[in-house]
Short mmCIF file of C-alpha atoms in Angstrom, two decimals:
data_model
loop_
_atom_site.label_atom_id
_atom_site.label_comp_id
_atom_site.label_asym_id
_atom_site.label_seq_id
_atom_site.Cartn_x
_atom_site.Cartn_y
_atom_site.Cartn_z
CA LYS A 19 -1.17 8.68 12.22
CA THR A 20 2.50 7.86 12.33
CA THR A 21 2.80 9.60 15.71
CA THR A 22 -0.02 7.40 17.05
CA MET A 23 1.85 4.23 15.96
CA LYS A 24 5.10 5.44 17.51
CA LEU A 25 3.26 6.08 20.76
CA LEU A 26 1.78 2.53 20.69
CA LEU A 27 5.25 1.09 20.11
CA GLY A 28 6.84 3.09 22.89
CA LEU A 29 9.08 4.99 20.54
CA LEU A 30 7.53 8.26 21.69
CA PHE A 31 6.14 9.22 25.09
CA PRO A 32 2.78 10.99 25.44
CA THR A 33 2.70 14.40 27.06
CA SER A 34 -0.50 13.30 28.82
CA GLY A 35 -2.76 10.36 29.07
CA ASN A 36 -2.09 6.65 28.83
CA ALA A 37 -2.16 4.00 26.11
CA PHE A 38 -2.40 0.25 26.60
CA VAL A 39 -1.45 -2.38 24.05
CA LEU A 40 -2.03 -6.09 24.59
CA GLY A 41 -2.79 -5.43 28.23
CA LYS A 42 0.44 -3.48 28.92
CA ARG A 43 1.35 0.15 28.95
CA ALA A 44 2.57 1.35 25.58
CA THR A 45 5.81 2.37 27.23
CA ASP A 46 6.50 -1.23 28.28
CA VAL A 47 8.76 -2.44 25.47
CA THR A 48 8.39 -6.06 26.41
CA LYS A 49 5.04 -6.07 24.67
CA ASN A 50 6.76 -5.43 21.34
CA GLU A 51 7.77 -9.12 21.20
CA ARG A 52 4.12 -9.78 20.28
CA ILE A 53 3.91 -6.94 17.72
CA GLY A 54 4.96 -6.67 14.08
CA PHE A 55 5.64 -3.25 12.55
CA LEU A 56 6.01 -2.09 8.95
CA PRO A 57 7.08 1.61 8.85
CA GLU A 58 6.21 3.89 5.98
CA GLU A 59 9.80 3.50 4.69
CA SER A 60 11.34 0.03 4.86
CA TYR A 61 14.72 0.65 6.52
CA LEU A 62 16.37 -2.59 5.46
CA TYR A 63 19.99 -3.52 4.73
CA ARG A 64 20.26 -3.30 0.98
CA PHE A 65 23.31 -5.58 0.75
CA LEU A 66 21.38 -8.51 2.31
CA ASN A 67 19.04 -10.82 0.37
CA ALA A 68 15.56 -11.86 1.54
CA GLU A 69 16.69 -14.93 3.44
CA GLU A 70 19.51 -13.05 5.19
CA THR A 71 17.17 -10.21 6.06
CA LEU A 72 14.62 -12.42 7.72
CA ASP A 73 17.33 -14.42 9.52
CA PHE A 74 18.75 -11.18 10.90
CA TYR A 75 15.42 -10.03 12.33
CA GLY A 76 14.72 -13.54 13.60
CA ARG A 77 17.94 -13.35 15.59
CA LEU A 78 16.69 -10.11 17.28
CA PHE A 79 13.81 -12.22 18.68
CA ASP A 80 16.26 -14.92 19.82
CA MET A 81 14.60 -17.44 17.55
CA PRO A 82 16.51 -20.78 17.14
CA ALA A 83 18.23 -21.25 13.75
CA SER A 84 15.91 -24.06 12.68
CA VAL A 85 12.83 -21.98 13.53
CA ARG A 86 14.29 -18.94 11.71
CA ARG A 87 14.89 -20.92 8.51
CA LYS A 88 11.44 -22.50 8.53
CA ARG A 89 9.69 -19.19 9.28
CA ALA A 90 11.71 -17.33 6.66
CA ALA A 91 10.84 -19.90 4.00
CA GLU A 92 7.14 -19.68 4.85
CA LEU A 93 7.11 -15.89 4.73
CA ILE A 94 9.05 -15.65 1.46
CA ASP A 95 6.47 -17.97 -0.15
CA MET A 96 3.67 -16.01 1.42
CA VAL A 97 4.82 -12.68 -0.01
CA GLY A 98 5.66 -14.18 -3.37
CA LEU A 99 9.47 -13.72 -3.36
CA ARG A 100 10.65 -17.28 -3.72
CA THR A 101 12.34 -16.64 -7.11
CA ALA A 102 14.06 -13.54 -5.79
CA LYS A 103 15.00 -14.75 -2.28
CA ARG A 104 18.76 -14.74 -3.01
CA ARG A 105 18.88 -11.38 -4.79
CA GLN A 106 20.19 -8.41 -2.80
CA LEU A 107 17.50 -6.00 -1.70
CA ARG A 108 19.15 -3.22 -3.69
CA GLU A 109 17.85 -4.96 -6.79
CA TYR A 110 14.26 -5.08 -5.54
CA SER A 111 11.48 -2.92 -6.91
CA LYS A 112 9.42 -0.77 -4.55
CA GLY A 113 6.70 -3.38 -4.43
CA MET A 114 9.18 -6.19 -3.66
CA THR A 115 10.77 -4.10 -0.97
CA ARG A 116 7.40 -3.50 0.70
CA ARG A 117 6.65 -7.22 0.58
CA ILE A 118 9.93 -8.26 2.25
CA GLY A 119 9.27 -5.42 4.73
CA LEU A 120 5.92 -7.02 5.57
CA ALA A 121 7.65 -10.40 5.92
CA GLN A 122 10.10 -9.03 8.48
CA ALA A 123 7.12 -7.58 10.40
CA LEU A 124 5.74 -11.12 10.59
CA ILE A 125 8.91 -12.99 11.44
CA ASN A 126 7.94 -13.29 15.13
CA ASP A 127 4.43 -14.49 14.32
CA PRO A 128 2.92 -11.42 16.02
CA GLU A 129 -0.55 -11.09 17.53
CA LEU A 130 -0.78 -7.43 16.52
CA ILE A 131 0.51 -5.99 13.25
CA LEU A 132 0.96 -2.26 12.72
CA LEU A 133 1.26 -1.10 9.13
CA ASP A 134 2.11 2.54 8.30
CA GLU A 135 1.10 3.50 4.76
CA PRO A 136 1.66 -0.07 3.45
CA THR A 137 0.64 0.80 -0.14
CA SER A 138 2.49 4.08 -0.33
CA GLY A 139 4.37 4.44 -3.64
CA LEU A 140 3.18 1.12 -5.08
CA ASP A 141 1.82 0.65 -8.59
CA PRO A 142 -1.67 -0.82 -9.03
CA ILE A 143 -0.44 -4.41 -9.14
CA GLY A 144 1.76 -3.99 -6.06
CA THR A 145 -1.15 -2.27 -4.25
CA ARG A 146 -3.49 -5.16 -4.98
CA GLU A 147 -0.88 -7.70 -3.86
CA MET A 148 -0.31 -5.84 -0.60
CA LYS A 149 -4.04 -5.55 0.11
CA ASP A 150 -4.49 -9.27 -0.60
CA LEU A 151 -1.74 -10.05 1.90
CA ILE A 152 -3.41 -7.87 4.54
CA LEU A 153 -6.73 -9.60 3.96
CA ARG A 154 -5.00 -13.00 4.31
CA LEU A 155 -3.55 -11.93 7.68
CA ARG A 156 -7.01 -10.85 8.79
CA ASP A 157 -8.46 -14.22 7.75
CA GLU A 158 -5.75 -15.97 9.74
CA GLY A 159 -7.04 -14.22 12.86
CA LYS A 160 -4.39 -11.49 13.15
CA THR A 161 -5.25 -8.03 14.36
CA VAL A 162 -4.00 -5.54 11.79
CA VAL A 163 -3.87 -1.79 12.42
CA MET A 164 -3.30 0.10 9.17
CA CYS A 165 -2.66 3.80 8.80
CA SER A 166 -3.18 5.37 5.38
CA HIS A 167 -4.37 8.50 3.70
CA LEU A 168 -5.47 6.45 0.64
CA LEU A 169 -9.13 6.04 1.45
CA PRO A 170 -10.02 3.45 -1.25
CA ASP A 171 -7.36 1.17 0.24
CA ILE A 172 -8.81 1.58 3.72
CA GLN A 173 -12.30 0.84 2.43
CA ASP A 174 -11.03 -2.30 0.65
CA VAL A 175 -9.37 -4.02 3.62
CA CYS A 176 -10.56 -2.52 6.93
CA ASP A 177 -13.52 -3.64 9.01
CA ARG A 178 -13.36 -0.73 11.48
CA ILE A 179 -11.93 2.77 10.99
CA ALA A 180 -10.92 5.74 13.05
CA ILE A 181 -10.71 9.17 11.46
CA LEU A 182 -8.19 11.59 12.92
CA HIS A 183 -8.18 15.31 12.17
CA HIS A 184 -5.63 17.70 13.69
CA GLY A 185 -4.74 15.05 16.27
CA GLU A 186 -8.33 14.55 17.38
CA LEU A 187 -10.48 11.43 16.96
CA LYS A 188 -13.46 12.52 14.90
CA GLU A 189 -15.13 9.22 14.04
CA LEU A 190 -14.87 5.56 15.02
CA GLY A 191 -16.91 2.54 13.90
CA ARG A 192 -17.41 -0.24 11.37
CA VAL A 193 -16.92 0.75 7.77
CA ASP A 194 -20.18 -0.78 6.52
CA SER A 195 -22.18 1.07 9.20
CA LEU A 196 -20.50 4.45 8.61
CA LEU A 197 -20.91 4.30 4.83
CA LYS A 198 -24.50 3.08 4.82
CA VAL A 199 -26.96 5.52 3.31
CA THR A 200 -30.20 4.86 5.17
CA ASP A 201 -32.60 6.86 3.02
CA VAL A 202 -31.64 5.16 -0.26
CA THR A 203 -32.54 1.57 -1.30
CA GLU A 204 -30.36 -0.19 -3.93
CA ILE A 205 -31.66 -3.11 -5.98
CA MET A 206 -29.33 -5.18 -8.10
CA VAL A 207 -30.66 -7.50 -10.87
CA ASN A 208 -29.26 -9.36 -13.86
CA HIS A 209 -30.48 -9.34 -17.49
CA LEU A 210 -33.36 -6.89 -17.04
CA SER A 211 -35.04 -5.87 -20.32
CA SER A 212 -35.87 -2.23 -21.05
CA GLU A 213 -39.57 -3.03 -20.76
CA ALA A 214 -39.04 -4.58 -17.34
CA ARG A 215 -37.03 -1.54 -16.24
CA GLU A 216 -39.83 0.78 -17.18
CA GLU A 217 -42.37 -1.42 -15.35
CA VAL A 218 -40.14 -1.43 -12.23
CA LYS A 219 -39.80 2.40 -12.45
CA GLN A 220 -43.53 2.88 -12.74
CA THR A 221 -44.18 0.50 -9.78
CA ILE A 222 -41.78 2.37 -7.56
CA GLN A 223 -43.34 5.69 -8.50
CA ARG A 224 -46.84 4.33 -7.91
CA LEU A 225 -45.82 3.34 -4.41
CA GLY A 226 -44.49 6.80 -3.60
CA GLY A 227 -40.82 6.19 -4.23
CA GLU A 228 -38.49 8.29 -6.36
CA VAL A 229 -36.27 6.70 -9.01
CA VAL A 230 -33.11 8.71 -9.14
CA SER A 231 -31.40 6.68 -11.86
CA ILE A 232 -31.43 3.34 -13.60
CA ASP A 233 -28.07 2.50 -15.12
CA ASN A 234 -25.53 -0.24 -15.58
CA PRO A 235 -23.01 -0.59 -12.71
CA THR A 236 -19.37 0.35 -13.30
CA THR A 237 -16.21 -1.31 -12.07
CA THR A 238 -13.32 0.50 -10.42
CA LEU A 239 -10.32 1.67 -12.40
CA GLU A 240 -8.12 -0.61 -10.29
CA ASP A 241 -10.18 -3.69 -11.12
CA LEU A 242 -10.25 -2.72 -14.79
CA PHE A 243 -6.48 -2.30 -14.90
CA LEU A 244 -5.81 -5.61 -13.12
CA ARG A 245 -8.25 -7.43 -15.44
CA ILE A 246 -6.46 -6.02 -18.52
CA ILE A 247 -3.06 -7.08 -17.16
CA GLU A 248 -4.38 -10.55 -16.35
CA ASP A 249 -5.81 -10.89 -19.84
CA SER A 250 -2.54 -9.60 -21.36
CA THR A 251 -0.58 -12.18 -19.45
CA ALA A 252 -2.85 -14.99 -20.65
CA ARG A 253 -2.90 -13.68 -24.25
CA PRO A 254 0.35 -11.84 -24.95
CA GLY A 255 0.31 -9.12 -27.58
CA ARG A 256 -0.80 -5.50 -27.89
CA ARG A 257 -4.59 -5.12 -27.92
CA VAL A 258 -6.27 -1.76 -27.99
CA VAL A 259 -10.04 -1.46 -27.84
CA HIS A 260 -11.61 1.96 -28.49
CA ARG A 261 -14.69 1.60 -26.31
CA ASP A 262 -15.59 5.29 -26.35
CA GLU A 263 -15.60 5.71 -30.15
CA PRO A 264 -18.60 4.92 -32.38
CA ASP A 265 -18.31 2.19 -34.99
CA ALA A 266 -16.94 3.46 -38.25
CA GLY A 267 -19.15 2.97 -41.30
CA GLY A 268 -21.53 0.70 -39.44
CA ALA A 269 -18.84 -1.92 -39.01
CA THR A 270 -19.48 -4.67 -36.45
CA GLY A 271 -17.30 -7.05 -34.57
CA ASP A 272 -14.19 -6.60 -32.42
CA ASP A 273 -12.81 -3.10 -33.10
CA SER A 274 -9.28 -3.85 -31.96
CA GLU A 275 -5.71 -3.37 -33.01
CA GLN A 276 -3.29 -6.21 -32.53
CA GLY A 277 0.45 -6.27 -33.03
#
């Protein structure tokens, strides 16, 4: 995946074949003025702060000083680093470093954004923040190409995917089309009584269908974690709920420990 990105950027040269990016050959480096790139490792100057970092990369694109300052301020707000904008990058966490790395990839307001493992090494909160930023870029009309081996992240943010195996393209298409199971029908309802469930089951069987299971849906572990963190922020204090243990002595109410 990384090799593909380097070929598209003109950092590597193909042994055969051609690649075109934004209407130009991949080896034509002038096209890179319209591209933003976030490598897997953010190779940034650790002694600079966020403002200085973005100003430095803005200079590489010959952006006027006034434009650099305005663009840097916009991007720092966008990636949520306003309160840390004057701290040296050596003090940044991994998540903060990835966010300022994304900001530098956007300094030139690119048409095409290449992201190599953008969520690599991030905790669940940092991962969610990065994915939200990618979705925001998509909604703004940017073309984002993201390489990752973390399949849940790909499924969360990508509209189309390409699967590479041993350097060969094995699959290409829209995520919703590729993941659709055509021989299974899913019905989602709210507040269905046990009697109604049984009636639905009997109706399906009478019409020749097979009910594989009827169960309550589950959330993802990521969503559960983020919801707990959000609740903890709103209501500080330790709160442990033993959901998988039966009530002791027939007790009812909130089985929780606070401290």
